[in-house]
Amino acid sequence: MSEDVSGRMGLLGTAALFGAIAVLVGVDLFTDSGEGAGGVHVAAELAVLVAATGGLGAMLLRLHRLRRALVAARLDAGRWQAENRELVQGLGTAITLEFAAWGLTDAESDVGLLLLKGLSFQEIAGLRETSERTVREQARAVYRKSGLAGRNALSAYFLEDLLPGTAR
C-alpha cells in the first residue's frame, strides 16, 4: 500500500475513532440525564464529547486538505508529463536500446525499468507475480551486465547528463 493511501487510511481510522467516541459519549450523556447524574459527571462527559467532536472535525479537515493536495499534485504531474512527453519517450527509447546493448533478457529489462522508477524489490515481485528472491537475482544480473554498482549507479547512468550541474 502506498504511503499516501496508508496515510489517508490512518486519518480515516482516527476520524472514525473520534466519531465513535463522540457517539458513545453522546448516548451516555443522554442516558445519564434521564437517570439524574450529577453536574460534575455530566460536565466531564460533555467535555469529552466536545473534545471528540473537535478531534473528528480536525481529522476531517486534514483529510479534506490532503485530498485537495493530492488532486493538485496529480494535475501537476499530468501537466509535466504532457509538456515533456517527447523527451520522456526519447529517454524510454534510449533506455530500451541500452538494455538491449547490455544483453538483458526481457525479464531483466522489466526489472531494470521498475528499479529506475524507484520500486522496491517487494513491489516489483508483486507486480511481476514472482518471488522477491527472483527479482533480486534479476537486479544483480542487470548490474553485472551493465557494469554498474547498483540502483543509484543505474539511475545516474541515464539521468546524470540530463540534469543541470551545480554552480561551484
Short mmCIF file of C-alpha atoms in Angstrom, two decimals:
data_model
loop_
_atom_site.label_atom_id
_atom_site.label_comp_id
_atom_site.label_asym_id
_atom_site.label_seq_id
_atom_site.Cartn_x
_atom_site.Cartn_y
_atom_site.Cartn_z
CA MET A 1 0.00 0.00 0.00
CA SER A 2 1.40 3.37 -0.89
CA GLU A 3 2.34 5.86 1.78
CA ASP A 4 -0.38 8.24 0.58
CA VAL A 5 -3.13 5.62 0.80
CA SER A 6 -1.95 4.31 4.17
CA GLY A 7 -1.78 7.90 5.48
CA ARG A 8 -5.35 8.57 4.38
CA MET A 9 -6.49 5.27 5.90
CA GLY A 10 -4.85 6.26 9.18
CA LEU A 11 -6.66 9.60 9.14
CA LEU A 12 -9.96 7.90 8.32
CA GLY A 13 -9.41 5.45 11.16
CA THR A 14 -8.63 8.26 13.59
CA ALA A 15 -11.66 10.22 12.41
CA ALA A 16 -13.84 7.12 12.84
CA LEU A 17 -12.47 6.65 16.36
CA PHE A 18 -13.25 10.26 17.30
CA GLY A 19 -16.72 9.86 15.76
CA ALA A 20 -17.37 6.65 17.68
CA ILE A 21 -16.23 8.26 20.94
CA ALA A 22 -18.50 11.25 20.29
CA VAL A 23 -21.49 9.00 19.58
CA LEU A 24 -20.89 6.78 22.61
CA VAL A 25 -20.38 9.72 24.95
CA GLY A 26 -23.47 11.43 23.49
CA VAL A 27 -25.55 8.30 24.11
CA ASP A 28 -24.12 8.05 27.64
CA LEU A 29 -24.94 11.71 28.30
CA PHE A 30 -28.50 11.17 27.11
CA THR A 31 -28.84 8.09 29.33
CA ASP A 32 -27.23 9.82 32.32
CA SER A 33 -29.54 12.83 32.03
CA GLY A 34 -32.54 10.52 32.39
CA GLU A 35 -31.03 8.88 35.46
CA GLY A 36 -30.27 12.14 37.26
CA ALA A 37 -26.46 12.08 37.05
CA GLY A 38 -24.56 14.78 38.93
CA GLY A 39 -23.47 18.03 37.33
CA VAL A 40 -19.73 17.25 37.58
CA HIS A 41 -20.23 13.90 35.87
CA VAL A 42 -22.29 15.43 33.06
CA ALA A 43 -19.78 18.30 32.66
CA ALA A 44 -16.88 15.83 32.38
CA GLU A 45 -18.71 13.78 29.77
CA LEU A 46 -19.68 16.94 27.92
CA ALA A 47 -16.00 17.97 27.83
CA VAL A 48 -15.10 14.56 26.37
CA LEU A 49 -17.90 14.94 23.81
CA VAL A 50 -16.64 18.38 22.77
CA ALA A 51 -13.04 17.10 22.52
CA ALA A 52 -14.07 14.08 20.47
CA THR A 53 -16.20 16.21 18.16
CA GLY A 54 -13.31 18.67 17.78
CA GLY A 55 -10.93 15.81 17.00
CA LEU A 56 -13.33 14.44 14.41
CA GLY A 57 -13.60 17.87 12.81
CA ALA A 58 -9.82 18.31 12.78
CA MET A 59 -9.28 14.89 11.17
CA LEU A 60 -11.94 15.52 8.53
CA LEU A 61 -10.44 18.93 7.75
CA ARG A 62 -6.96 17.42 7.43
CA LEU A 63 -8.28 14.65 5.20
CA HIS A 64 -10.01 17.24 3.00
CA ARG A 65 -6.76 19.23 2.69
CA LEU A 66 -4.80 16.08 1.84
CA ARG A 67 -7.30 15.18 -0.86
CA ARG A 68 -7.01 18.67 -2.36
CA ALA A 69 -3.20 18.45 -2.26
CA LEU A 70 -3.31 15.02 -3.92
CA VAL A 71 -5.56 16.32 -6.71
CA ALA A 72 -3.20 19.29 -7.23
CA ALA A 73 -0.15 17.00 -7.30
CA ARG A 74 -1.81 14.68 -9.83
CA LEU A 75 -2.74 17.64 -12.03
CA ASP A 76 0.81 18.98 -11.80
CA ALA A 77 2.27 15.57 -12.67
CA GLY A 78 -0.11 15.26 -15.62
CA ARG A 79 0.85 18.71 -16.85
CA TRP A 80 4.57 17.88 -16.56
CA GLN A 81 4.08 14.60 -18.41
CA ALA A 82 2.15 16.31 -21.20
CA GLU A 83 4.75 19.07 -21.56
CA ASN A 84 7.63 16.57 -21.66
CA ARG A 85 6.03 13.64 -23.50
CA GLU A 86 8.54 13.68 -26.38
CA LEU A 87 11.52 13.88 -24.05
CA VAL A 88 10.23 11.05 -21.87
CA GLN A 89 9.53 8.87 -24.91
CA GLY A 90 13.03 9.57 -26.21
CA LEU A 91 14.57 8.67 -22.87
CA GLY A 92 12.45 5.50 -22.76
CA THR A 93 13.71 4.51 -26.20
CA ALA A 94 17.31 5.23 -25.21
CA ILE A 95 16.97 3.11 -22.07
CA THR A 96 15.44 0.23 -24.05
CA LEU A 97 18.28 0.38 -26.60
CA GLU A 98 20.92 0.44 -23.85
CA PHE A 99 19.31 -2.52 -22.09
CA ALA A 100 19.43 -4.43 -25.39
CA ALA A 101 23.10 -3.47 -25.86
CA TRP A 102 23.85 -4.85 -22.38
CA GLY A 103 22.19 -8.12 -23.40
CA LEU A 104 19.43 -8.02 -20.79
CA THR A 105 16.62 -10.54 -21.04
CA ASP A 106 13.04 -9.26 -21.23
CA ALA A 107 12.58 -10.05 -17.52
CA GLU A 108 15.82 -8.25 -16.59
CA SER A 109 14.76 -5.25 -18.71
CA ASP A 110 11.40 -5.12 -16.93
CA VAL A 111 13.12 -5.26 -13.54
CA GLY A 112 15.64 -2.60 -14.65
CA LEU A 113 12.84 -0.22 -15.67
CA LEU A 114 10.98 -0.78 -12.41
CA LEU A 115 14.19 -0.17 -10.46
CA LEU A 116 14.63 3.11 -12.34
CA LYS A 117 11.06 4.04 -11.36
CA GLY A 118 12.04 3.59 -7.72
CA LEU A 119 10.05 0.48 -6.84
CA SER A 120 11.27 -1.82 -4.09
CA PHE A 121 12.11 -5.47 -4.71
CA GLN A 122 8.90 -6.41 -2.89
CA GLU A 123 6.79 -4.10 -5.07
CA ILE A 124 8.44 -5.39 -8.26
CA ALA A 125 7.84 -9.00 -7.18
CA GLY A 126 4.18 -8.21 -6.60
CA LEU A 127 3.78 -6.55 -9.99
CA ARG A 128 5.62 -9.30 -11.82
CA GLU A 129 3.93 -12.05 -9.80
CA THR A 130 7.24 -13.63 -8.85
CA SER A 131 9.31 -14.02 -5.71
CA GLU A 132 11.37 -11.24 -4.20
CA ARG A 133 14.40 -13.53 -4.46
CA THR A 134 13.91 -13.83 -8.23
CA VAL A 135 13.71 -10.05 -8.54
CA ARG A 136 16.93 -9.67 -6.51
CA GLU A 137 18.71 -12.11 -8.83
CA GLN A 138 17.42 -10.31 -11.91
CA ALA A 139 18.56 -6.98 -10.45
CA ARG A 140 22.02 -8.45 -9.82
CA ALA A 141 22.09 -9.59 -13.45
CA VAL A 142 21.22 -6.05 -14.60
CA TYR A 143 24.05 -4.60 -12.51
CA ARG A 144 26.54 -7.27 -13.61
CA LYS A 145 25.72 -6.99 -17.33
CA SER A 146 25.75 -3.18 -17.21
CA GLY A 147 28.94 -3.00 -15.17
CA LEU A 148 27.18 -0.71 -12.68
CA ALA A 149 27.43 -0.95 -8.90
CA GLY A 150 23.73 -0.81 -8.03
CA ARG A 151 20.44 1.06 -8.21
CA ASN A 152 21.97 4.53 -7.69
CA ALA A 153 24.57 3.96 -10.39
CA LEU A 154 21.87 2.66 -12.75
CA SER A 155 19.76 5.79 -12.25
CA ALA A 156 22.78 8.07 -12.55
CA TYR A 157 23.83 6.34 -15.79
CA PHE A 158 20.66 7.51 -17.52
CA LEU A 159 19.96 10.77 -15.70
CA GLU A 160 23.32 12.35 -14.88
CA ASP A 161 23.78 14.13 -18.21
CA LEU A 162 20.14 15.25 -18.33
CA LEU A 163 20.25 17.18 -15.09
CA PRO A 164 21.77 20.65 -14.79
CA GLY A 165 25.08 20.87 -12.95
CA THR A 166 25.54 22.68 -9.70
CA ALA A 167 27.29 26.04 -9.57
CA ARG A 168 30.68 25.81 -7.89
#
